[in-house]
Short mmCIF file of C-alpha atoms in Angstrom, two decimals:
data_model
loop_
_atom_site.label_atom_id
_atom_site.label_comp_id
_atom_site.label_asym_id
_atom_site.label_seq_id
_atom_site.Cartn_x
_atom_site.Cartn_y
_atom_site.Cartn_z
CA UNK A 1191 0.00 0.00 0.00
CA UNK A 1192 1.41 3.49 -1.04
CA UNK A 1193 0.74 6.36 1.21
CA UNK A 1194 -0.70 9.19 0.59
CA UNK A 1195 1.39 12.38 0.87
CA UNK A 1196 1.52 13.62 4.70
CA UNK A 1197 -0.14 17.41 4.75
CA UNK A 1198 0.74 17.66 8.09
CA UNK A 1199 4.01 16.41 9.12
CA UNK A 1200 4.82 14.24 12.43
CA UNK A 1201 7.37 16.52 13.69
CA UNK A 1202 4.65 19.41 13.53
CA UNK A 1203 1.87 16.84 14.77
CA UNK A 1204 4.13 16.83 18.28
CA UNK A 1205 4.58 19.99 18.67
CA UNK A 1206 0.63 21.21 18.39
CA UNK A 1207 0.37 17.95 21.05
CA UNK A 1208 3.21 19.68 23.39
CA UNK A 1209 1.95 23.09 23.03
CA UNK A 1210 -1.86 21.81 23.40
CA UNK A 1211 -0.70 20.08 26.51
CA UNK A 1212 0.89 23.15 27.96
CA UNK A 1213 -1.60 25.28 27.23
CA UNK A 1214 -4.51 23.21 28.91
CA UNK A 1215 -2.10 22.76 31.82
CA UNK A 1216 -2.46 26.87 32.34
CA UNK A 1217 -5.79 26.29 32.59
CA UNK A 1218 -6.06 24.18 35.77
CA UNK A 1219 -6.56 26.21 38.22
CA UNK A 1220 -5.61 25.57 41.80
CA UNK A 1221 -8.62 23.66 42.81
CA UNK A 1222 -8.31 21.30 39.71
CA UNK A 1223 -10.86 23.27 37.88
CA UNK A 1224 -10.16 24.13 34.40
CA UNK A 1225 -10.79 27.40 32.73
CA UNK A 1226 -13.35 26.17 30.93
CA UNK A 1227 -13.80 28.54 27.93
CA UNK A 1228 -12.15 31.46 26.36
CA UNK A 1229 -11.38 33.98 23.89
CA UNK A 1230 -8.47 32.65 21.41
CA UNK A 1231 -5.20 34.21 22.67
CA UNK A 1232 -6.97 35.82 25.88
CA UNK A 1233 -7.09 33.50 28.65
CA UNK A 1234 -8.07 36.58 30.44
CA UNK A 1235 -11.54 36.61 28.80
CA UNK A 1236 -13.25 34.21 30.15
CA UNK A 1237 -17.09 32.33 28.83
CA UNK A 1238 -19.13 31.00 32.04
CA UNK A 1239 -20.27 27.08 31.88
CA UNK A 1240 -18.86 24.33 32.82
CA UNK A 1241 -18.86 19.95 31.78
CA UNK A 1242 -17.70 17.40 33.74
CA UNK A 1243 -17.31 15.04 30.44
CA UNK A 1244 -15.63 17.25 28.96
CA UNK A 1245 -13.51 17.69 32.23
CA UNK A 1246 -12.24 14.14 32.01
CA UNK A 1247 -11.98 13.91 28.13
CA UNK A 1248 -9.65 16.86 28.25
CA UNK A 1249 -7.67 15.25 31.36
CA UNK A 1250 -7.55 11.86 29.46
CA UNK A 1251 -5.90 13.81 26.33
CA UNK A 1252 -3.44 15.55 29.27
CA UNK A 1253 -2.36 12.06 30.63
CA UNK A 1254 -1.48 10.62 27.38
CA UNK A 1255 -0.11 13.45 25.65
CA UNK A 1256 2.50 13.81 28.95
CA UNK A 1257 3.44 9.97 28.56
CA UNK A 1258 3.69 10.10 24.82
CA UNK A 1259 6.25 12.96 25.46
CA UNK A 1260 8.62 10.65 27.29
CA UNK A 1261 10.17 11.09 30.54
CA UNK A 1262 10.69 14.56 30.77
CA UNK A 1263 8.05 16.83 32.07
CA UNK A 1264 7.45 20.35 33.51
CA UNK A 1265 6.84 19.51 36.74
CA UNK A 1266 3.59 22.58 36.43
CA UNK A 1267 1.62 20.21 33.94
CA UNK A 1268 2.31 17.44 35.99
CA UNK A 1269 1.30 19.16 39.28
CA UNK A 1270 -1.90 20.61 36.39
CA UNK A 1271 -2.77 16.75 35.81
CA UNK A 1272 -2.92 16.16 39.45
CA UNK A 1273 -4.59 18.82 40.88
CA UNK A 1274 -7.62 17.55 37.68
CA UNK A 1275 -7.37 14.37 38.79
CA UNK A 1276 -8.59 15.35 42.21
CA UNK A 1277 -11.40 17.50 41.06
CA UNK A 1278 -12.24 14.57 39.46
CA UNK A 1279 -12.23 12.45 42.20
CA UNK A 1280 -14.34 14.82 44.18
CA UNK A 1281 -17.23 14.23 41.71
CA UNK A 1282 -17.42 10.42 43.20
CA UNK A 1283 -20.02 9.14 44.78
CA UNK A 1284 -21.08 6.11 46.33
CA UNK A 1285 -23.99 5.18 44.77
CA UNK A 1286 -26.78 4.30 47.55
CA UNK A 1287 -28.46 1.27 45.26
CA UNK A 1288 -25.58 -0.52 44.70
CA UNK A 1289 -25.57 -4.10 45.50
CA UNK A 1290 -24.50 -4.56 49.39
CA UNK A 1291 -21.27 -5.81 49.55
CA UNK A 1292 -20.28 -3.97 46.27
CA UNK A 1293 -19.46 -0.36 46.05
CA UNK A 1294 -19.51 1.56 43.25
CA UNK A 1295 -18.54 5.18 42.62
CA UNK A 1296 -20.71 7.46 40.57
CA UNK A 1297 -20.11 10.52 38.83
CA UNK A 1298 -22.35 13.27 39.78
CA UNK A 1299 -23.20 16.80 38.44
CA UNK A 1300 -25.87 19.06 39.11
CA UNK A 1301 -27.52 15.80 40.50
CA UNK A 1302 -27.29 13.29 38.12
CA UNK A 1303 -25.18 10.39 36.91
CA UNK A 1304 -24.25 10.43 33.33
CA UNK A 1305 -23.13 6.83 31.93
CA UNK A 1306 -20.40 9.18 29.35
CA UNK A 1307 -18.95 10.59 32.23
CA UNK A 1308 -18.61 7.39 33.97
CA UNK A 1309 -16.73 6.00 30.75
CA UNK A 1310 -14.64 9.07 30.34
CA UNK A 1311 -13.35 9.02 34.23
CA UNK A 1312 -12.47 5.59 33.54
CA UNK A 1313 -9.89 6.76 30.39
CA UNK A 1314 -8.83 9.42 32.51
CA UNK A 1315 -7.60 7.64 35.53
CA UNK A 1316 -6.25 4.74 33.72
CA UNK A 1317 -3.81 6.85 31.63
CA UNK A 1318 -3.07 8.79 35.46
CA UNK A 1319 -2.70 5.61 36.55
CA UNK A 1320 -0.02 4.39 33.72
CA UNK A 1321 1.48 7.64 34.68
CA UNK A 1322 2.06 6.65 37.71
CA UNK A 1323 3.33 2.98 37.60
CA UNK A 1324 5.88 4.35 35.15
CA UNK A 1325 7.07 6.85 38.10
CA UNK A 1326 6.69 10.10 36.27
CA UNK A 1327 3.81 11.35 37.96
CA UNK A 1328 3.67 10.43 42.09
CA UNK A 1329 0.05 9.34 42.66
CA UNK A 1330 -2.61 12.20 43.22
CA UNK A 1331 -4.20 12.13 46.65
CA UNK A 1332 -7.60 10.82 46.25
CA UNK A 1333 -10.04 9.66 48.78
CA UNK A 1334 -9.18 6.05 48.13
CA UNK A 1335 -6.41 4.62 46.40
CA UNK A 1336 -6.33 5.25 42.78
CA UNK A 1337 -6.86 1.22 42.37
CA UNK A 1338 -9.78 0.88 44.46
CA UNK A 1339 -11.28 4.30 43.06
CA UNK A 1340 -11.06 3.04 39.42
CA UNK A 1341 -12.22 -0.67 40.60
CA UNK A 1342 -15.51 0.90 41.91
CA UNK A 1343 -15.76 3.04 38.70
CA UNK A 1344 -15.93 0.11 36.41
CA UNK A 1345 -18.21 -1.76 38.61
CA UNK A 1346 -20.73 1.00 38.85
CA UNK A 1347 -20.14 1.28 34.34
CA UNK A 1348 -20.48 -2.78 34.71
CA UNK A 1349 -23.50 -2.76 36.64
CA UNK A 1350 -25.49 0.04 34.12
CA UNK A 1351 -25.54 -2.78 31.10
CA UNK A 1352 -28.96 -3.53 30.12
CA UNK A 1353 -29.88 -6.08 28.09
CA UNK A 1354 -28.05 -5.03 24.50
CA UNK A 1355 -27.37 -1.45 25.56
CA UNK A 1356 -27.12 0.56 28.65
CA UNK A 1357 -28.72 2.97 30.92
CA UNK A 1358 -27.61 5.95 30.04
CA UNK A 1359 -28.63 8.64 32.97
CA UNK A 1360 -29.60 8.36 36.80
CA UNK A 1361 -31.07 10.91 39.14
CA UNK A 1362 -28.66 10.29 41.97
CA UNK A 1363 -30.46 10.85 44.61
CA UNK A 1364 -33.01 8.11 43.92
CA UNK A 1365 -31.15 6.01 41.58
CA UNK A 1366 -34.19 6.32 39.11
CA UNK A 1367 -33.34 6.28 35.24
CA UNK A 1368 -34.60 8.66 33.34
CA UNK A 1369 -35.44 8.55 29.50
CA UNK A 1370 -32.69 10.30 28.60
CA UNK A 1371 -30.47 8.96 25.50
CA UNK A 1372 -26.80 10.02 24.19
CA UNK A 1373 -25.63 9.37 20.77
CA UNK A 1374 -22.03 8.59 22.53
CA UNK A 1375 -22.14 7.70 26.19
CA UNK A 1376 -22.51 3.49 25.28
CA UNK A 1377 -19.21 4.17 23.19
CA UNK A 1378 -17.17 6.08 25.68
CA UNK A 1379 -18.76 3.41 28.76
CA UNK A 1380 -17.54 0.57 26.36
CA UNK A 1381 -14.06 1.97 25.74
CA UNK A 1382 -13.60 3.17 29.23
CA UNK A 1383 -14.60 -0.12 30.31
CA UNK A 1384 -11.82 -2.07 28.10
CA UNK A 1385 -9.04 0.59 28.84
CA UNK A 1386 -9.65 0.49 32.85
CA UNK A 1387 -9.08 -3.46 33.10
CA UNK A 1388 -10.07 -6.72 31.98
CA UNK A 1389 -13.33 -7.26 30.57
CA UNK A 1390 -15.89 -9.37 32.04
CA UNK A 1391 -18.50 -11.61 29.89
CA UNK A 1392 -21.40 -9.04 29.84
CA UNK A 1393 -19.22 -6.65 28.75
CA UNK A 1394 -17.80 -8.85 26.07
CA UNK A 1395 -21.50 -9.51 24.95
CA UNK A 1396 -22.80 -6.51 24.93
CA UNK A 1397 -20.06 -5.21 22.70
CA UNK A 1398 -20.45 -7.97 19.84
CA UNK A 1399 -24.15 -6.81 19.81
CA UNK A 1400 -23.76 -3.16 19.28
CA UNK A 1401 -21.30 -4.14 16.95
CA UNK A 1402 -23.19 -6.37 15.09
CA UNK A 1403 -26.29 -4.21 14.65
CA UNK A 1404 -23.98 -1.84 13.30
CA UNK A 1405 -24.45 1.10 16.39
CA UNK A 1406 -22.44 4.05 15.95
CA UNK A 1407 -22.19 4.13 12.04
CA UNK A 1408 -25.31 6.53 11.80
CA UNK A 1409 -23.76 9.12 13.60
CA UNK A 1410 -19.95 8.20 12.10
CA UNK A 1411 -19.02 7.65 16.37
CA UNK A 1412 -15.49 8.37 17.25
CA UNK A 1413 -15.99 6.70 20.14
CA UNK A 1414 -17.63 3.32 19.19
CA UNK A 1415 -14.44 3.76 16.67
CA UNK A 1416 -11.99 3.31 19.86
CA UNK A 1417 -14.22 1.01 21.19
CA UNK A 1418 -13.95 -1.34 18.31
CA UNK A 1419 -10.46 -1.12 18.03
CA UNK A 1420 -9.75 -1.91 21.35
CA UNK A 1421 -11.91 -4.46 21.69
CA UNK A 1422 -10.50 -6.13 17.48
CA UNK A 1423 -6.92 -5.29 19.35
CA UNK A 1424 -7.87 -7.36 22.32
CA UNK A 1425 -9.39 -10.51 20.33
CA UNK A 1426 -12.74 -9.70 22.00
CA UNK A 1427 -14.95 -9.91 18.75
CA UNK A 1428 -14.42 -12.23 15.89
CA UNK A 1429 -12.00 -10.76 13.24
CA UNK A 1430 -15.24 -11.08 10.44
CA UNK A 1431 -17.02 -8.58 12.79
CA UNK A 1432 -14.23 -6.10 13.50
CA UNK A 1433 -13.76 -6.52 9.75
CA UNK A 1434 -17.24 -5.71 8.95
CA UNK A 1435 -18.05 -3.31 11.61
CA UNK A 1436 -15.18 -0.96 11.46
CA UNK A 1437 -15.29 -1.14 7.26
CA UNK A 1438 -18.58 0.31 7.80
CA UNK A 1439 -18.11 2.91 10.24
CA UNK A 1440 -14.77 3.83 8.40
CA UNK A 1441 -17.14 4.06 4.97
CA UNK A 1442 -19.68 6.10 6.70
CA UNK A 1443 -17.42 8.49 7.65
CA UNK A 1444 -15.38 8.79 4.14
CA UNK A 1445 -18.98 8.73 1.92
CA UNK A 1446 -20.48 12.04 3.91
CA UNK A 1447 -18.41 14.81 4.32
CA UNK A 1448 -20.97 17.35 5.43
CA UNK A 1449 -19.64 17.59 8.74
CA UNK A 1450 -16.39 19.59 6.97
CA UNK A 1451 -18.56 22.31 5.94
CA UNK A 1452 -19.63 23.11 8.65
CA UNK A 1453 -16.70 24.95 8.97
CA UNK A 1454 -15.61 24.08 12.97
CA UNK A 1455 -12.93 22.18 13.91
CA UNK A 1456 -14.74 19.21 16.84
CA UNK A 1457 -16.83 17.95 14.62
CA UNK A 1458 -14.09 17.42 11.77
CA UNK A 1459 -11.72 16.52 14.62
CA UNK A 1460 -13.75 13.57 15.87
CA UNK A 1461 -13.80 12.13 12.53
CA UNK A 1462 -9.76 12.31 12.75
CA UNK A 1463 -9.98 10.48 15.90
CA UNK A 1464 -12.15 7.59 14.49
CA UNK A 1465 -9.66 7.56 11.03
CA UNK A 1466 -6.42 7.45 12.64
CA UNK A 1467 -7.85 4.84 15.51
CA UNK A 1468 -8.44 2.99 12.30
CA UNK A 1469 -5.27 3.02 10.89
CA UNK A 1470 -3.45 2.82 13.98
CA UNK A 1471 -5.56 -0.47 14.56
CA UNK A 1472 -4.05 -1.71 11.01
CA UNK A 1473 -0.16 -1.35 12.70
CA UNK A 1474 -1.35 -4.33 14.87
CA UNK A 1475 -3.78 -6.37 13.01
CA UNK A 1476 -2.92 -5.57 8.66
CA UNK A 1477 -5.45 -7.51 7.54
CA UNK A 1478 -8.37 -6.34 9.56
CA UNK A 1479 -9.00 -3.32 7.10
CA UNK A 1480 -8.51 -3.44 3.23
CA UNK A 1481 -5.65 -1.47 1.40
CA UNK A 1482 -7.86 0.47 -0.43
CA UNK A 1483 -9.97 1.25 2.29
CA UNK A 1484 -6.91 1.87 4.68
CA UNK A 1485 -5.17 4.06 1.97
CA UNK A 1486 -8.30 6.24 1.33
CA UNK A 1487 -8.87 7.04 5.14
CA UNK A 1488 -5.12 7.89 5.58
CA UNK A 1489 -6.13 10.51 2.60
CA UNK A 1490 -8.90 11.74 4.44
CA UNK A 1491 -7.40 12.02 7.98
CA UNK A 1492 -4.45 13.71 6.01
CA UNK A 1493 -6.76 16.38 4.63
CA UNK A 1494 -8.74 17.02 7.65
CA UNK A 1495 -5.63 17.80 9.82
CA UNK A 1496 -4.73 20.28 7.27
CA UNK A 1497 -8.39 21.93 8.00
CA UNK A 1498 -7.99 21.55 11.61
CA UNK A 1499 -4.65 23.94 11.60
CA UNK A 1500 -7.43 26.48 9.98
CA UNK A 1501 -8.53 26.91 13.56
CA UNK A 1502 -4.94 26.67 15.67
CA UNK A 1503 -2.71 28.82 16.92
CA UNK A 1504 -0.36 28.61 20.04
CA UNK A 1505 -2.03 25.21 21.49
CA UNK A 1506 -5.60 26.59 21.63
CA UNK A 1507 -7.43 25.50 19.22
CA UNK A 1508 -11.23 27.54 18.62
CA UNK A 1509 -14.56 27.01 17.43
CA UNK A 1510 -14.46 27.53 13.28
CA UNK A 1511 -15.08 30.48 11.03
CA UNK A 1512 -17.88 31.67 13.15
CA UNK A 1513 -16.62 31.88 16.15
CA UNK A 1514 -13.08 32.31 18.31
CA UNK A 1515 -14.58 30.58 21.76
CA UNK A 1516 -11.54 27.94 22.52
CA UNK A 1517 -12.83 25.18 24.90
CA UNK A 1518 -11.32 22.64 26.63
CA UNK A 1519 -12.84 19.81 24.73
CA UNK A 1520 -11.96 21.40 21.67
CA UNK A 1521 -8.37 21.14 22.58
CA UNK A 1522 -9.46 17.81 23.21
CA UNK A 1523 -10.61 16.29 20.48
CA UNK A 1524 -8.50 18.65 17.89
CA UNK A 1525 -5.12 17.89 20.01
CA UNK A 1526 -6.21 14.28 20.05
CA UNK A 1527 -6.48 13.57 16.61
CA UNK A 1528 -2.70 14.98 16.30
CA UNK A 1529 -1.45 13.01 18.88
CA UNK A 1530 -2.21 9.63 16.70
CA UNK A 1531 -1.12 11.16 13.60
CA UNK A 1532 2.21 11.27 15.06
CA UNK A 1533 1.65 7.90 17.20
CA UNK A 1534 1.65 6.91 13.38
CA UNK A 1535 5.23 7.91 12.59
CA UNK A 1536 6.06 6.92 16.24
#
């Protein structure tokens, strides 16, 4: 398989990822808090609102960016990344209907559990915690230890499967589900779920059914796209079904390109992050994805970086044309999908 011609380079991929990294890191402020949203170049000017997914997505792209830099850290984003993971951790809650005998941990905001949050606390403090056992970051003092606090995350993600999907939102106080439905918490509880620790059977299941009804190609899912991966990575589905399922979401994604002209960077960012899952998935397991199909999404992830750096300057990343509001989870996602571009050439 040729490849295409690189439009953005790896050397330049790594240093948007060490300049993203740094600039979220100003962000934290001394609680753990992030400065959530801002005018591009003007941390100064400030927008009100704040996400607790978005918290831990953007502290899950910290953790990995910082270990994908190697051993040598400013000890400021490093004391950043722990003073988030303990914000984090102070969004935990035992969750009063859990089994007896079983604790859980919940995460809570404004009164409510949110299964996407669950999942996306789980990437967080799994890539703190392979900070950690690698002895570049000294473990951030949490209410329990950051074993037991992730072991009682994944059992409260475990125990929200339902039948072929799962419950998606909780009042807390009551532990009744409401009706409410995300297009992306089953994906990040899935991938949380296999990147926290082993999976169990009704995980396993669960997975091969969303994946075999084809879930997540409709709305061209990032996250059912690292969900997939991990789980074709991991032997967890049969190779026919990663085959099928991740040809399809891959297609999807390549055959409508509305979502570039719209003109913002996320949503053509999250598409990144599903392509160049993909084709780091091929490294691994070749013959999972055709050459053809593996050589056009290289093209297209290619292309959209280039569009990406439309909206970039000085690791802050903004909105699109419309707009110069930089976010954390735009950082996120956009800073992301550079980090496996270079993983690539890595």
């Amino acid at each position: 398989m040729s490849a295409a011609p690189a439009l953005v380079t790896s050397s330049q991929s790594r240093d948007i990822v060490t300049a993203s990294l740094g600039h979220l890191a100003r962000l934290v402020l001394p609680g753990g808090r992030f400065i959530y949203a801002h005018e591009a170049g003007d941390i100064g000017q400030t927008h009100e609102g704040y996400n607790l997914l978005r918290h831990c997505g953007t502290l899950w792209f910290m953790a990995r960016a910082a270990t994908f830099a190697g051993p040598s850290h400013d000890q400021a984003t490093l004391d950043a990344i722990t003073r988030a993971t303990s914000f984090l951790d102070r969004k935990l809650e035992p969750a009063s209907w859990a089994m007896p005998g079983q604790p859980s941990l919940a995460m809570v905001g404004n009164g409510f559990v949110k299964l996407g949050g669950v999942g996306l606390a789980l990437l967080a403090l799994s890539d703190v915690r392979t900070m950690v056992q690698a002895q570049v970051l000294a473990p951030p003092p949490l209410r329990l230890d950051l074993d037991e606090t992730i072991t009682q995350v994944r059992r409260y993600a475990l125990d929200e499967i339902d039948g072929e999907d799962f419950r998606h939102k909780r009042m807390f106080a009551t532990g009744e589900v409401t009706s409410f439905r995300s297009d992306y918490y089953t994906g990040e509880a899935i991938f949380g779920l296999l990147m926290s620790g082993e999976p169990d059977d009704e995980l396993v299941r669960v997975t091969n059914s969303l994946m075999r009804r084809s879930y997540g190609w409709a709305q061209q899912s990032h996250w059912m796209a690292y969900a997939a991966c991990e789980a074709a990575e991991r032997g967890l589905v049969p190779k026919t079904l990663a085959t099928t399922y991740l040809t399809g979401l891959m297609e999807a994604i390549l055959a409508d390109p509305l979502y570039r002209f719209r003109r913002q960077s996320v949503p053509i960012a999250c598409r990144t992050e599903a392509l160049t899952r993909a084709l780091l998935l091929a490294r691994k397991l070749p013959d999972v994805l055709s050459a053809d199909l593996l050589q056009r999404v290289r093209i297209a992830a290619a292309e959209n970086l280039a569009m990406q750096l439309e909206w970039y300057s000085d690791g802050q990343f903004w909105k699109g044309d419309d707009s110069r509001r930089v976010q954390i989870d735009y950082v996120q996602h956009n800073a992301t999908a550079f980090l496996q571009w270079a993983e690539l050439e890595a």
